[in-house]
CSV table of C-alpha atoms and ligand atoms in Angstrom, one decimal:
chain,number,residue,atom,x,y,z
A,29,MET,CA,102.5,57.9,-196.9
A,30,VAL,CA,105.1,59.7,-198.8
A,31,THR,CA,104.3,62.7,-197.1
A,32,LEU,CA,104.7,61.6,-193.6
A,33,CYS,CA,107.8,59.9,-194.8
A,34,SER,CA,109.7,63.1,-196.5
A,35,GLU,CA,108.7,64.8,-192.7
A,36,PHE,CA,110.4,62.7,-190.9
A,37,LEU,CA,113.5,62.4,-192.9
A,38,ASN,CA,113.2,66.4,-193.3
A,39,GLY,CA,112.7,66.8,-189.4
A,40,GLY,CA,115.3,64.1,-188.3
A,41,THR,CA,118.6,64.3,-190.6
A,42,ASP,CA,118.9,68.4,-190.8
A,43,THR,CA,118.2,68.8,-186.9
A,44,THR,CA,120.3,66.3,-185.3
A,45,SER,CA,123.3,66.6,-187.8
A,46,THR,CA,123.3,70.3,-187.3
A,47,ALA,CA,123.0,69.8,-183.3
A,48,LEU,CA,126.1,67.8,-183.3
A,49,GLN,CA,128.7,70.2,-185.3
A,50,TRP,CA,127.6,72.7,-182.9
A,51,ILE,CA,128.3,70.3,-179.8
A,52,MET,CA,131.5,69.3,-181.7
A,53,ALA,CA,132.4,72.7,-182.3
A,54,ASN,CA,132.0,73.6,-178.8
A,55,LEU,CA,134.4,70.6,-177.7
A,56,VAL,CA,137.3,71.8,-180.0
A,57,LYS,CA,137.0,75.6,-178.9
A,58,TYR,CA,137.3,74.1,-175.2
A,59,PRO,CA,139.2,71.3,-174.8
A,60,GLN,CA,139.1,71.4,-171.3
A,61,ILE,CA,135.6,70.3,-171.6
A,62,GLN,CA,136.6,67.5,-174.0
A,63,GLU,CA,138.9,66.3,-171.5
A,64,LYS,CA,136.6,66.0,-168.4
A,65,LEU,CA,134.1,64.2,-171.0
A,66,PHE,CA,136.8,61.8,-172.2
A,67,ILE,CA,138.0,61.1,-168.7
A,68,GLU,CA,133.9,60.1,-167.9
A,69,ILE,CA,133.6,58.2,-170.5
A,70,LYS,CA,136.7,56.0,-169.7
A,71,GLY,CA,135.8,55.6,-166.3
A,72,VAL,CA,132.6,53.5,-167.9
A,73,VAL,CA,134.0,51.7,-170.9
A,74,ARG,CA,135.9,48.8,-170.9
A,75,ASP,CA,140.0,48.8,-171.9
A,76,GLY,CA,139.6,47.8,-175.6
A,77,GLU,CA,136.1,48.4,-176.7
A,78,GLU,CA,136.1,49.3,-179.6
A,79,ASN,CA,132.4,51.0,-179.6
A,80,ILE,CA,130.1,52.7,-176.9
A,81,GLU,CA,127.0,50.6,-176.9
A,82,GLU,CA,123.7,52.5,-175.4
A,83,ASP,CA,123.3,51.2,-172.4
A,84,GLU,CA,126.7,52.5,-171.5
A,85,LEU,CA,126.1,56.3,-172.1
A,86,GLN,CA,123.3,56.1,-169.5
A,87,LYS,CA,126.6,56.1,-166.7
A,88,MET,CA,127.5,59.1,-168.5
A,89,PRO,CA,126.2,62.3,-166.7
A,90,TYR,CA,128.6,64.6,-167.9
A,91,LEU,CA,128.3,63.6,-171.8
A,92,LYS,CA,124.0,64.1,-171.2
A,93,ALA,CA,124.6,68.0,-169.6
A,94,VAL,CA,127.5,68.5,-173.0
A,95,ILE,CA,124.2,67.7,-175.4
A,96,LEU,CA,121.9,69.8,-173.4
A,97,GLU,CA,123.7,72.5,-173.4
A,98,GLY,CA,124.5,72.6,-177.2
A,99,LEU,CA,121.1,72.3,-177.5
A,100,ARG,CA,119.9,75.3,-175.1
A,101,ARG,CA,123.1,77.6,-176.7
A,102,HIS,CA,122.8,76.8,-180.4
A,103,PRO,CA,119.0,74.9,-180.5
A,104,PRO,CA,119.1,73.5,-184.2
A,105,SER,CA,115.9,75.7,-184.7
A,106,HIS,CA,115.4,79.2,-183.7
A,107,PHE,CA,111.3,78.4,-183.4
A,108,VAL,CA,108.9,75.8,-183.7
A,109,LEU,CA,106.3,75.1,-186.3
A,110,PRO,CA,103.8,77.8,-186.8
A,111,HIS,CA,100.8,76.8,-183.5
A,112,ALA,CA,97.1,78.7,-183.3
A,113,VAL,CA,94.8,79.0,-181.0
A,114,THR,CA,91.4,77.5,-181.1
A,115,GLU,CA,89.4,80.2,-179.0
A,116,ASP,CA,90.4,83.7,-178.3
A,117,VAL,CA,93.0,83.9,-175.5
A,118,VAL,CA,94.3,86.6,-173.4
A,119,LEU,CA,98.3,85.7,-171.5
A,120,ASP,CA,99.1,87.9,-169.6
A,121,LYS,CA,97.3,91.6,-170.9
A,122,TYR,CA,97.7,90.1,-175.0
A,123,VAL,CA,94.9,88.7,-176.7
A,124,ILE,CA,95.8,86.2,-178.8
A,125,PRO,CA,92.6,86.0,-181.4
A,126,LYS,CA,90.7,82.2,-182.3
A,127,ASP,CA,93.4,80.9,-185.4
A,128,GLY,CA,95.7,83.3,-184.4
A,129,THR,CA,99.0,82.1,-185.5
A,130,VAL,CA,101.3,81.7,-182.5
A,131,ASN,CA,105.2,80.8,-182.1
A,132,PHE,CA,107.8,80.4,-179.8
A,133,MET,CA,111.1,82.5,-179.8
A,134,VAL,CA,112.9,79.0,-178.3
A,135,ALA,CA,116.6,80.3,-178.7
A,136,GLU,CA,115.9,83.3,-176.8
A,137,MET,CA,114.4,81.5,-174.1
A,138,GLY,CA,117.4,79.8,-173.6
A,139,TRP,CA,119.6,82.5,-173.3
A,140,ASP,CA,117.6,84.2,-170.8
A,141,PRO,CA,119.7,86.0,-168.6
A,142,LYS,CA,116.4,85.8,-165.7
A,143,VAL,CA,116.6,81.8,-165.9
A,144,TRP,CA,120.6,80.6,-167.0
A,145,GLU,CA,123.0,82.8,-165.3
A,146,ASP,CA,126.2,83.7,-168.0
A,147,PRO,CA,123.8,82.0,-170.4
A,148,MET,CA,126.0,82.5,-173.8
A,149,ALA,CA,128.6,80.7,-172.2
A,150,PHE,CA,129.2,77.0,-172.8
A,151,LYS,CA,128.8,75.5,-169.2
A,152,PRO,CA,127.9,71.6,-169.3
A,153,GLU,CA,127.5,71.9,-165.4
A,154,ARG,CA,124.3,73.9,-165.2
A,155,PHE,CA,123.0,70.8,-166.0
A,156,LEU,CA,124.6,68.5,-163.3
A,157,ASP,CA,122.9,70.6,-160.5
A,158,GLY,CA,120.1,69.0,-160.9
A,159,GLY,CA,120.5,66.5,-157.3
A,160,GLY,CA,120.6,63.5,-159.4
A,161,GLU,CA,117.3,64.7,-161.1
A,162,THR,CA,117.3,64.3,-165.3
A,163,PHE,CA,116.6,67.5,-166.6
A,164,ASP,CA,113.2,67.7,-168.0
A,165,ILE,CA,113.8,68.6,-171.8
A,166,ALA,CA,110.2,67.9,-172.3
A,167,GLY,CA,108.9,70.7,-170.3
A,168,ARG,CA,106.5,68.4,-168.1
A,169,ARG,CA,107.6,70.1,-164.8
A,170,GLU,CA,108.6,73.4,-166.3
A,171,ILE,CA,109.8,75.5,-168.8
A,172,LYS,CA,113.7,76.7,-168.5
A,173,MET,CA,114.1,76.0,-172.4
A,174,MET,CA,112.1,74.2,-175.3
A,175,PRO,CA,114.6,72.8,-178.3
A,176,PHE,CA,112.6,70.3,-179.1
A,177,GLY,CA,109.1,72.7,-178.5
A,178,ALA,CA,106.7,71.1,-175.6
A,179,GLY,CA,103.4,69.9,-174.9
A,180,ARG,CA,101.2,68.0,-177.5
A,181,ARG,CA,103.2,68.6,-180.2
A,182,ILE,CA,106.4,68.6,-178.8
A,183,CYS,CA,109.4,66.9,-181.3
A,184,PRO,CA,108.1,62.9,-181.9
A,185,GLY,CA,111.6,62.5,-182.0
A,186,HIS,CA,113.2,64.0,-179.3
A,187,GLY,CA,114.3,60.6,-177.7
A,188,LEU,CA,115.9,59.2,-180.6
A,189,ALA,CA,117.9,62.8,-181.3
A,190,MET,CA,119.1,62.9,-177.9
A,191,LEU,CA,120.0,59.3,-178.1
A,192,HIS,CA,121.6,60.2,-181.4
A,193,LEU,CA,123.3,62.6,-180.4
A,194,GLU,CA,125.0,60.7,-176.9
A,195,TYR,CA,126.2,58.0,-178.8
A,196,PHE,CA,127.6,60.1,-182.0
A,197,VAL,CA,129.1,62.4,-179.4
A,198,ALA,CA,130.7,59.5,-177.3
A,199,ASN,CA,131.8,57.6,-179.9
A,200,LEU,CA,133.8,60.6,-181.4
A,201,ILE,CA,135.8,61.9,-178.9
A,202,TRP,CA,136.5,57.8,-177.5
A,203,LYS,CA,138.2,57.3,-181.3
A,204,PHE,CA,139.9,60.3,-181.6
A,205,GLU,CA,141.1,63.8,-179.8
A,206,TRP,CA,139.4,66.4,-181.9
A,207,LYS,CA,141.7,69.9,-182.0
A,208,ALA,CA,141.7,73.3,-183.7
A,209,VAL,CA,142.9,74.2,-186.9
A,210,GLU,CA,146.1,75.8,-186.1
A,211,GLY,CA,145.4,79.4,-185.8
A,212,ASP,CA,142.0,79.2,-186.0
A,213,ASP,CA,139.8,79.9,-182.8
A,214,VAL,CA,136.6,78.1,-184.0
A,215,ASP,CA,133.8,81.1,-184.9
A,216,LEU,CA,130.7,80.2,-184.1
A,217,SER,CA,128.5,83.1,-185.5
A,218,GLU,CA,125.6,81.5,-186.9
A,219,GLY,CA,124.0,81.2,-190.5
A,220,GLU,CA,120.4,80.4,-191.6
A,221,GLU,CA,119.2,77.9,-194.0
A,222,PHE,CA,117.1,75.0,-192.9
A,223,THR,CA,118.5,75.2,-189.6
A,224,VAL,CA,120.5,77.8,-188.1
A,225,VAL,CA,124.0,76.2,-188.6
A,226,MET,CA,127.8,76.9,-188.5
A,227,LYS,CA,128.3,80.2,-190.9
A,228,ASN,CA,131.9,78.9,-191.2
A,229,PRO,CA,131.7,75.3,-190.5
A,230,LEU,CA,133.5,73.6,-188.1
A,231,GLN,CA,137.2,72.5,-189.0
A,232,ALA,CA,139.2,70.0,-186.6
A,233,GLN,CA,142.4,68.1,-186.7
A,234,ILE,CA,141.4,64.8,-185.2
A,235,CYS,CA,144.1,61.9,-184.3
A,236,PRO,CA,143.0,58.5,-182.7
A,237,ARG,CA,143.8,58.0,-179.4
A,238,LEU,CA,145.8,55.8,-178.0
A,239,LYS,CA,144.4,53.1,-175.9
B,48,HEM,C1,118.1,67.9,-182.1
B,48,HEM,C2,117.1,67.2,-183.2
B,48,HEM,C3,116.0,67.4,-183.4
B,48,HEM,C4,115.4,68.7,-183.2
B,48,HEM,C5,116.7,69.9,-182.3
B,48,HEM,C6,114.2,68.9,-183.3
B,48,HEM,C7,113.5,69.8,-182.9
B,48,HEM,C8,111.8,70.1,-183.8
B,48,HEM,C9,110.9,71.2,-183.4
B,48,HEM,C10,111.7,72.5,-182.6
B,48,HEM,C11,109.5,70.3,-183.8
B,48,HEM,C12,108.4,71.7,-183.6
B,48,HEM,C13,107.9,71.3,-182.7
B,48,HEM,C14,106.8,72.5,-182.1
B,48,HEM,O1,106.1,72.7,-183.5
B,48,HEM,O2,106.0,72.4,-181.2
B,48,HEM,C15,110.1,69.4,-184.2
B,48,HEM,C16,109.0,68.3,-184.4
B,48,HEM,C17,108.8,67.9,-185.5
B,48,HEM,N1,110.0,66.8,-185.6
B,48,HEM,FE1,111.4,66.9,-184.7
B,48,HEM,N2,113.7,67.6,-184.0
B,48,HEM,C18,114.5,66.9,-183.7
B,48,HEM,C19,114.8,65.5,-184.2
B,48,HEM,C20,114.3,64.8,-184.7
B,48,HEM,C21,114.0,63.7,-185.3
B,48,HEM,C22,115.2,62.5,-185.0
B,48,HEM,C23,112.7,63.4,-185.8
B,48,HEM,C24,112.5,61.9,-186.6
B,48,HEM,C25,113.3,60.7,-186.5
B,48,HEM,C26,112.3,64.5,-185.9
B,48,HEM,C27,110.7,64.9,-186.6
B,48,HEM,C28,109.8,65.8,-186.5
B,48,HEM,C29,108.4,65.6,-187.0
B,48,HEM,C30,107.6,64.6,-187.8
B,48,HEM,C31,108.0,66.6,-186.2
B,48,HEM,C32,106.7,67.2,-186.7
B,48,HEM,C33,106.0,67.3,-185.3
B,48,HEM,C34,104.1,67.9,-185.3
B,48,HEM,O3,103.9,67.8,-187.0
B,48,HEM,O4,103.3,67.8,-184.8
B,48,HEM,N3,113.0,65.5,-184.8
B,48,HEM,N4,110.9,69.2,-184.1
């Protein structure tokens, strides 16, 4: 029981807070994206409303696109947990022997220029072109990126993580305008800890929005 609790705490805290920091960093670096998101929120949330509620998040497709783009461009984990095959498998021309350890290059998949146009750019719009269809984050139809893994061992917290990210980003942008500290270009270099974090943590000026 203790191990289970510890796994959920370890798996569910650093990952979400790292993703949140990367997303906020991009919203500070690209104020036009932050403004577009704020305009979307303003169109949904009632005047004078203090907190954005869960059901209102479903009416914000651009918010979801910002979160997905954050997870594609800066997946908190560049690998999944190690997996193994239960029998010899031939994949393309490679043999993976029984019990051989297999891992997946999560970040590389999300940055593949054969799949994503201009992959290193932060462009949430790329997730709005699905003709109204929600992006398949669990990879049930096809796998274009897998920040939560895929298949039977997909992160069991992925729904909760998406909800947390949408909730926190929406409320942080609704309440405050986030600006770069003067002279700081927002450095997106990576550093490796339990997750792949911002090497230089985000610094920002936050101003309460006048409503
Ligand atoms: C942005 C946030 C998160 C990211 C990017 C993330 C990513 C991942 C990844 C890549 C895996 C490995 C999947 C695999 O091996 O195929 C994983 C496993 C796991 N995650 Fe998450 N996760 C996040 C949030 C959470 C949350 C909120 C919880 C729990 C409340 C959680 C609990 C777990 C657990 C328990 C496992 C191990 C599952 C197993 O062994 O089968 N994660 N996560």
